[in-house]
Amino acid sequence: MSELRVIVSGGGTGGHIFPAVSIANAIKALRPDAKILFVGALGRMEMQRVPAAGYEIKGLPIRGFLRPLWRIGNIGVGIDYLKSKWMAKKLLKQFKPQVAVGVGGYASSAALGAANSLGIPTLLQEQNSFAGLANKTLAKKAAKICVAYEGMERFFPADKIMMTGNPVRQQLLDTTITHDDAVKSFGLDPSKKTVLIVGGSLGARTLNESVLQYLDQILASPVQFIWQTGKYYSAEISERMKDKHIPNLIVTDFISDMGAAYKAADIVVSRAGAGSISEFCLLGKPVILVPSPNVAEDHQTKNAMALVNKKAAIYVKDVEASKILIPLAIDTVQDAAKLQSLHENILKMALPDSADIIAKEVIKLAKQ
């Protein structure tokens, strides 16, 4: 059996990087001899996150086009794209992969574009219910396209689509801590209902403002809260909270053990990133989704509605959150029948073992 060599490309956000690393880990579990090289965008999150996960990464000087497209700065963006594609081609000729995997993001358009021009088979993994630009552009020449939502024939050739779901952080599924111990680990009372509010690693201003406006109601409620503010907002929130004493509200800028946080939570309040949604589905976690309005093509609202239409999540518009989000969370977490129905419906949408299924497909393509 010849040595397996795989390129994995994409990034820009945690939503692209977690699946990419999960796929690489699954390939390694099936083929420990595999040589895996990541290709990312210089200056983006993947340049730190991928080496931290134990993989080598090469960076390209690629970046996104400025909006509107007629802006003069896009001449430089175009030049960087051509330079990146040339660098990617050179890299692929040196590394000699049998297959290339793209998870979306700037870098994958150059790396997988180069793979296509060299006749290397490519596999795409699309996390969202509304396909990203890089994957839409690369779809025509891809051998396989792995998706997490129904109806993706709108964007991709139907005969190439595989419904696999999104690979998630394995440690979340492997958590063995009990609910009571998880609640105690945050210094809270296991006999009370717990709401977890997370706005991603950087935080979400809307979610934070929603909490700050309802501090009195939180204090008076029989419910307890774990609130991840995000590192970006932590100093400002510390300042605004300095004279407040609310024992049923745990405030933290970052939660390192998300497995324990999810286990402690009776309901989660979150943005609607595709990776987070896949985690909620696999864990059967009742959730209130507040899609971010600041993402391309309103991806997050489309992700959220795929669940809401199956009564598997509650949806709150970003513009309405500061008025209704916290009262809604307090009411819902105390409604046992509603929590049970959300739990059962979201669990039905789970697609387990995504990373393994995709890894097997990658290995199959390499053999061809």
Short mmCIF file of C-alpha atoms in Angstrom, two decimals:
data_model
loop_
_atom_site.label_atom_id
_atom_site.label_comp_id
_atom_site.label_asym_id
_atom_site.label_seq_id
_atom_site.Cartn_x
_atom_site.Cartn_y
_atom_site.Cartn_z
CA MET A 1 0.00 0.00 0.00
CA SER A 2 1.60 3.28 -1.14
CA GLU A 3 1.92 6.19 1.25
CA LEU A 4 -1.21 8.37 1.45
CA ARG A 5 -0.60 12.09 0.86
CA VAL A 6 -3.43 14.58 1.39
CA ILE A 7 -3.77 18.36 1.10
CA VAL A 8 -6.42 20.00 3.33
CA SER A 9 -7.24 23.63 2.61
CA GLY A 10 -9.53 26.34 3.93
CA GLY A 11 -10.08 28.42 7.02
CA GLY A 12 -10.64 32.01 8.04
CA THR A 13 -13.02 31.09 10.87
CA GLY A 14 -13.36 28.37 13.51
CA GLY A 15 -16.34 27.12 11.51
CA HIS A 16 -13.97 26.09 8.71
CA ILE A 17 -10.99 25.05 10.86
CA PHE A 18 -12.73 22.61 13.28
CA PRO A 19 -14.13 20.45 10.42
CA ALA A 20 -10.78 20.53 8.58
CA VAL A 21 -8.86 19.30 11.65
CA SER A 22 -11.57 16.69 12.44
CA ILE A 23 -11.29 15.28 8.89
CA ALA A 24 -7.48 15.18 9.17
CA ASN A 25 -7.71 13.39 12.54
CA ALA A 26 -10.15 10.83 11.07
CA ILE A 27 -7.84 10.18 8.09
CA LYS A 28 -4.93 9.66 10.51
CA ALA A 29 -7.01 7.23 12.61
CA LEU A 30 -7.77 5.13 9.51
CA ARG A 31 -4.33 5.54 7.90
CA PRO A 32 -1.63 6.35 10.50
CA ASP A 33 0.93 6.50 7.66
CA ALA A 34 -0.90 9.45 6.01
CA LYS A 35 1.08 12.62 5.32
CA ILE A 36 -1.29 15.59 5.64
CA LEU A 37 -0.38 19.15 4.70
CA PHE A 38 -2.70 22.09 5.35
CA VAL A 39 -2.81 25.17 3.13
CA GLY A 40 -4.21 28.35 4.71
CA ALA A 41 -4.35 32.12 4.29
CA LEU A 42 -1.51 34.13 5.85
CA GLY A 43 -2.61 36.16 8.86
CA ARG A 44 -5.80 34.13 9.40
CA MET A 45 -6.79 31.98 12.38
CA GLU A 46 -5.74 28.67 10.78
CA MET A 47 -2.05 29.67 10.85
CA GLN A 48 -2.15 29.26 14.68
CA ARG A 49 -4.93 26.71 15.15
CA VAL A 50 -3.66 24.04 12.74
CA PRO A 51 -0.09 23.78 14.18
CA ALA A 52 -1.69 23.68 17.68
CA ALA A 53 -3.61 20.59 16.48
CA GLY A 54 -0.32 18.97 15.40
CA TYR A 55 -0.31 19.55 11.63
CA GLU A 56 2.02 21.43 9.29
CA ILE A 57 0.50 24.39 7.42
CA LYS A 58 1.72 26.56 4.53
CA GLY A 59 0.27 30.06 4.14
CA LEU A 60 -0.79 31.85 0.95
CA PRO A 61 -1.04 35.67 0.61
CA ILE A 62 -4.70 35.32 -0.43
CA ARG A 63 -7.52 37.54 0.90
CA GLY A 64 -11.16 38.26 0.20
CA PHE A 65 -12.47 40.74 -2.35
CA LEU A 66 -13.55 44.12 -0.97
CA ARG A 67 -17.19 45.15 -1.31
CA PRO A 68 -18.37 46.72 -3.56
CA LEU A 69 -16.35 44.82 -6.16
CA TRP A 70 -15.39 47.93 -8.18
CA ARG A 71 -13.16 49.25 -5.37
CA ILE A 72 -9.63 50.00 -6.54
CA GLY A 73 -8.09 47.86 -3.76
CA ASN A 74 -9.43 44.75 -5.51
CA ILE A 75 -6.65 45.04 -8.12
CA GLY A 76 -4.20 44.07 -5.35
CA VAL A 77 -6.55 41.31 -4.15
CA GLY A 78 -6.64 39.88 -7.70
CA ILE A 79 -2.83 39.99 -7.98
CA ASP A 80 -2.53 38.18 -4.61
CA TYR A 81 -4.98 35.51 -5.84
CA LEU A 82 -2.92 34.81 -8.97
CA LYS A 83 0.27 34.75 -6.88
CA SER A 84 -1.40 32.35 -4.39
CA LYS A 85 -2.55 30.01 -7.17
CA TRP A 86 0.99 29.93 -8.60
CA MET A 87 2.42 29.23 -5.10
CA ALA A 88 -0.20 26.53 -4.48
CA LYS A 89 0.65 24.82 -7.79
CA LYS A 90 4.36 24.80 -6.89
CA LEU A 91 3.52 23.44 -3.41
CA LEU A 92 1.36 20.63 -4.84
CA LYS A 93 4.07 19.62 -7.33
CA GLN A 94 6.54 19.32 -4.42
CA PHE A 95 4.18 17.54 -1.99
CA LYS A 96 2.57 15.26 -4.63
CA PRO A 97 -0.83 14.63 -2.95
CA GLN A 98 -3.19 11.97 -4.33
CA VAL A 99 -6.20 13.99 -3.17
CA ALA A 100 -7.07 17.53 -2.00
CA VAL A 101 -9.82 18.43 0.50
CA GLY A 102 -11.41 21.91 0.61
CA VAL A 103 -13.56 23.15 3.51
CA GLY A 104 -14.29 26.66 2.23
CA GLY A 105 -12.53 29.97 2.82
CA TYR A 106 -10.13 32.00 0.69
CA ALA A 107 -7.18 29.62 0.68
CA SER A 108 -9.19 26.66 -0.64
CA SER A 109 -10.11 28.53 -3.83
CA ALA A 110 -6.41 28.82 -4.76
CA ALA A 111 -5.24 25.43 -3.43
CA LEU A 112 -8.08 23.37 -4.90
CA GLY A 113 -8.07 25.42 -8.09
CA ALA A 114 -4.40 24.43 -8.45
CA ALA A 115 -5.24 20.77 -7.67
CA ASN A 116 -7.91 20.77 -10.39
CA SER A 117 -5.47 22.17 -12.95
CA LEU A 118 -2.97 19.41 -12.06
CA GLY A 119 -5.59 16.63 -12.35
CA ILE A 120 -5.58 15.83 -8.60
CA PRO A 121 -9.04 14.66 -7.44
CA THR A 122 -10.76 17.06 -5.02
CA LEU A 123 -13.39 16.66 -2.29
CA LEU A 124 -15.33 19.64 -0.92
CA GLN A 125 -16.97 19.91 2.49
CA GLU A 126 -19.71 22.55 2.74
CA GLN A 127 -20.80 23.34 6.31
CA ASN A 128 -23.65 25.76 5.62
CA SER A 129 -27.18 25.42 4.22
CA PHE A 130 -26.24 28.22 1.80
CA ALA A 131 -23.05 27.33 -0.07
CA GLY A 132 -20.01 29.60 0.21
CA LEU A 133 -18.44 31.27 -2.82
CA ALA A 134 -15.22 29.20 -2.80
CA ASN A 135 -17.09 25.87 -2.82
CA LYS A 136 -19.63 27.04 -5.44
CA THR A 137 -16.74 28.02 -7.73
CA LEU A 138 -14.86 24.73 -7.20
CA ALA A 139 -17.91 22.41 -7.40
CA LYS A 140 -17.85 21.85 -11.16
CA LYS A 141 -14.49 20.04 -11.06
CA ALA A 142 -14.88 18.35 -7.64
CA ALA A 143 -15.16 14.56 -7.46
CA LYS A 144 -17.32 14.61 -4.29
CA ILE A 145 -19.15 17.29 -2.30
CA CYS A 146 -20.02 16.49 1.33
CA VAL A 147 -22.92 18.50 2.76
CA ALA A 148 -24.82 18.88 6.05
CA TYR A 149 -28.21 20.12 4.81
CA GLU A 150 -30.90 18.94 2.41
CA GLY A 151 -31.59 20.80 -0.83
CA MET A 152 -27.95 21.52 -1.75
CA GLU A 153 -28.63 20.65 -5.44
CA ARG A 154 -29.43 24.38 -5.68
CA PHE A 155 -25.68 25.00 -5.59
CA PHE A 156 -23.94 21.77 -6.59
CA PRO A 157 -24.27 18.98 -9.20
CA ALA A 158 -26.69 16.47 -7.61
CA ASP A 159 -24.65 13.40 -8.64
CA LYS A 160 -21.60 14.61 -6.64
CA ILE A 161 -23.43 15.37 -3.36
CA MET A 162 -23.06 13.18 -0.27
CA MET A 163 -25.09 13.93 2.87
CA THR A 164 -22.48 13.49 5.62
CA GLY A 165 -23.16 16.23 8.17
CA ASN A 166 -20.48 18.48 9.65
CA PRO A 167 -17.51 17.03 11.56
CA VAL A 168 -17.50 18.43 15.11
CA ARG A 169 -15.00 18.72 17.97
CA GLN A 170 -14.68 15.13 19.17
CA GLN A 171 -14.02 16.11 22.80
CA LEU A 172 -17.60 17.44 23.06
CA LEU A 173 -19.00 14.00 22.28
CA ASP A 174 -16.47 12.20 24.50
CA THR A 175 -17.32 14.23 27.67
CA THR A 176 -18.05 11.84 30.56
CA ILE A 177 -18.85 14.47 33.24
CA THR A 178 -22.37 14.24 34.73
CA HIS A 179 -24.86 17.12 34.52
CA ASP A 180 -24.62 17.80 38.27
CA ASP A 181 -20.81 17.79 38.31
CA ALA A 182 -20.74 20.02 35.22
CA VAL A 183 -23.04 22.57 36.91
CA LYS A 184 -20.94 22.45 40.10
CA SER A 185 -17.75 23.01 38.08
CA PHE A 186 -19.13 26.49 37.28
CA GLY A 187 -19.93 27.14 40.95
CA LEU A 188 -23.69 26.85 40.37
CA ASP A 189 -26.60 24.88 41.89
CA PRO A 190 -27.46 21.56 40.13
CA SER A 191 -31.09 21.76 41.33
CA LYS A 192 -31.70 24.96 39.31
CA LYS A 193 -32.23 25.30 35.54
CA THR A 194 -29.19 26.64 33.67
CA VAL A 195 -29.01 28.83 30.54
CA LEU A 196 -25.69 28.93 28.61
CA ILE A 197 -25.08 32.03 26.45
CA VAL A 198 -22.25 31.80 23.92
CA GLY A 199 -21.36 34.19 21.13
CA GLY A 200 -18.36 32.31 19.72
CA SER A 201 -14.73 32.70 20.83
CA LEU A 202 -14.66 36.45 20.03
CA GLY A 203 -18.16 37.09 21.40
CA ALA A 204 -21.34 38.62 19.97
CA ARG A 205 -22.29 42.20 20.84
CA THR A 206 -26.05 41.59 20.46
CA LEU A 207 -26.05 38.69 22.92
CA ASN A 208 -23.94 40.64 25.40
CA GLU A 209 -26.16 43.75 25.23
CA SER A 210 -29.24 41.53 25.68
CA VAL A 211 -27.81 40.24 28.98
CA LEU A 212 -26.69 43.68 30.21
CA GLN A 213 -30.18 45.09 29.70
CA TYR A 214 -31.83 42.38 31.82
CA LEU A 215 -29.49 42.05 34.80
CA ASP A 216 -32.26 42.86 37.32
CA GLN A 217 -34.59 40.22 35.84
CA ILE A 218 -31.77 37.65 35.85
CA LEU A 219 -31.07 38.39 39.54
CA ALA A 220 -34.78 38.05 40.42
CA SER A 221 -35.29 34.85 38.39
CA PRO A 222 -35.09 31.26 39.72
CA VAL A 223 -32.81 30.44 36.78
CA GLN A 224 -28.98 30.59 36.60
CA PHE A 225 -26.81 31.70 33.67
CA ILE A 226 -23.34 30.91 32.31
CA TRP A 227 -22.37 33.82 30.03
CA GLN A 228 -19.36 33.66 27.70
CA THR A 229 -18.79 37.26 26.68
CA GLY A 230 -15.94 36.60 24.22
CA LYS A 231 -12.42 37.99 24.62
CA TYR A 232 -13.13 40.98 22.39
CA TYR A 233 -15.75 42.40 24.81
CA SER A 234 -14.39 41.18 28.16
CA ALA A 235 -12.75 44.44 29.34
CA GLU A 236 -15.81 46.56 28.52
CA ILE A 237 -18.16 44.09 30.25
CA SER A 238 -15.95 43.82 33.37
CA GLU A 239 -16.17 47.61 33.62
CA ARG A 240 -19.96 47.65 33.23
CA MET A 241 -20.41 44.80 35.76
CA LYS A 242 -17.97 46.03 38.42
CA ASP A 243 -20.62 47.26 40.92
CA LYS A 244 -23.03 44.38 40.28
CA HIS A 245 -23.35 41.28 42.46
CA ILE A 246 -25.44 38.62 40.70
CA PRO A 247 -24.71 35.18 42.20
CA ASN A 248 -26.82 33.31 39.61
CA LEU A 249 -24.83 34.79 36.68
CA ILE A 250 -21.36 33.40 35.94
CA VAL A 251 -19.46 35.75 33.60
CA THR A 252 -16.41 34.51 31.69
CA ASP A 253 -14.61 35.74 28.57
CA PHE A 254 -13.82 32.22 27.35
CA ILE A 255 -14.89 28.68 28.25
CA SER A 256 -12.09 26.17 27.69
CA ASP A 257 -14.20 23.07 28.46
CA MET A 258 -17.22 23.44 26.18
CA GLY A 259 -18.12 19.79 26.80
CA ALA A 260 -18.81 20.60 30.48
CA ALA A 261 -20.61 23.84 29.55
CA TYR A 262 -22.99 22.04 27.18
CA LYS A 263 -23.56 19.28 29.75
CA ALA A 264 -24.45 21.87 32.42
CA ALA A 265 -26.88 23.74 30.16
CA ASP A 266 -30.60 22.99 30.01
CA ILE A 267 -30.81 25.39 27.05
CA VAL A 268 -28.19 27.23 24.96
CA VAL A 269 -28.44 30.73 23.47
CA SER A 270 -26.12 31.00 20.47
CA ARG A 271 -25.34 32.44 17.07
CA ALA A 272 -26.24 30.08 14.19
CA GLY A 273 -22.87 29.03 12.78
CA ALA A 274 -23.03 25.69 10.96
CA GLY A 275 -20.47 24.01 13.23
CA SER A 276 -22.28 25.03 16.42
CA ILE A 277 -25.61 23.82 15.02
CA SER A 278 -24.09 20.41 14.20
CA GLU A 279 -22.86 20.18 17.81
CA PHE A 280 -26.31 21.03 19.20
CA CYS A 281 -27.89 18.36 16.95
CA LEU A 282 -25.47 15.62 18.02
CA LEU A 283 -25.86 16.54 21.71
CA GLY A 284 -29.66 16.93 21.43
CA LYS A 285 -29.35 20.37 23.05
CA PRO A 286 -32.39 22.70 23.17
CA VAL A 287 -31.30 26.00 21.64
CA ILE A 288 -32.39 29.58 20.96
CA LEU A 289 -30.61 30.79 17.82
CA VAL A 290 -29.85 34.46 17.14
CA PRO A 291 -28.26 34.48 13.65
CA SER A 292 -25.52 37.02 13.04
CA PRO A 293 -26.52 39.59 10.41
CA ASN A 294 -22.83 40.21 9.59
CA VAL A 295 -22.07 37.07 7.55
CA ALA A 296 -21.98 36.65 3.78
CA GLU A 297 -25.33 35.95 2.09
CA ASP A 298 -27.07 35.72 5.48
CA HIS A 299 -25.83 32.12 5.92
CA GLN A 300 -26.72 31.97 9.58
CA THR A 301 -30.42 32.78 9.18
CA LYS A 302 -30.68 30.04 6.55
CA ASN A 303 -28.88 27.59 8.89
CA ALA A 304 -31.26 28.50 11.73
CA MET A 305 -34.41 28.19 9.62
CA ALA A 306 -33.46 24.65 8.57
CA LEU A 307 -33.96 23.73 12.27
CA VAL A 308 -36.83 26.09 13.06
CA ASN A 309 -38.90 24.66 10.17
CA LYS A 310 -38.66 21.25 11.88
CA LYS A 311 -39.50 22.67 15.33
CA ALA A 312 -35.94 21.79 16.40
CA ALA A 313 -34.88 25.28 17.58
CA ILE A 314 -36.25 28.70 18.57
CA TYR A 315 -35.36 31.70 16.38
CA VAL A 316 -34.86 35.29 17.54
CA LYS A 317 -33.96 38.04 15.06
CA ASP A 318 -30.80 39.98 15.90
CA VAL A 319 -32.69 43.31 15.91
CA GLU A 320 -35.27 41.98 18.40
CA ALA A 321 -32.85 40.18 20.75
CA SER A 322 -32.19 43.02 23.18
CA LYS A 323 -35.93 43.26 23.96
CA ILE A 324 -37.06 39.62 24.04
CA LEU A 325 -34.11 37.22 24.29
CA ILE A 326 -33.54 36.99 28.06
CA PRO A 327 -37.26 36.85 29.08
CA LEU A 328 -37.76 34.17 26.41
CA ALA A 329 -34.78 32.14 27.71
CA ILE A 330 -36.04 32.38 31.32
CA ASP A 331 -39.55 31.22 30.30
CA THR A 332 -38.41 28.44 27.96
CA VAL A 333 -35.88 26.85 30.34
CA GLN A 334 -38.66 26.44 32.94
CA ASP A 335 -41.02 24.78 30.43
CA ALA A 336 -40.21 21.05 30.72
CA ALA A 337 -42.51 20.00 27.84
CA LYS A 338 -40.98 22.58 25.47
CA LEU A 339 -37.41 21.53 26.38
CA GLN A 340 -38.28 17.85 25.79
CA SER A 341 -39.83 18.56 22.40
CA LEU A 342 -36.84 20.70 21.30
CA HIS A 343 -34.47 17.95 22.51
CA GLU A 344 -36.29 15.20 20.57
CA ASN A 345 -36.64 17.24 17.37
CA ILE A 346 -33.04 18.49 17.19
CA LEU A 347 -31.71 14.98 17.90
CA LYS A 348 -33.54 13.73 14.78
CA MET A 349 -31.41 16.11 12.69
CA ALA A 350 -28.08 14.75 13.93
CA LEU A 351 -25.72 13.15 11.41
CA PRO A 352 -23.14 11.21 13.47
CA ASP A 353 -19.65 10.00 12.39
CA SER A 354 -19.31 12.72 9.73
CA ALA A 355 -15.51 12.94 9.94
CA ASP A 356 -15.10 9.15 9.51
CA ILE A 357 -17.48 9.02 6.55
CA ILE A 358 -15.63 11.90 4.83
CA ALA A 359 -12.20 10.41 5.65
CA LYS A 360 -13.20 7.08 4.03
CA GLU A 361 -14.31 8.98 0.93
CA VAL A 362 -10.97 10.86 0.81
CA ILE A 363 -9.05 7.56 1.01
CA LYS A 364 -11.23 6.07 -1.73
CA LEU A 365 -10.54 9.03 -4.02
CA ALA A 366 -6.79 8.75 -3.35
CA LYS A 367 -6.84 5.12 -4.51
CA GLN A 368 -8.54 6.11 -7.78
#
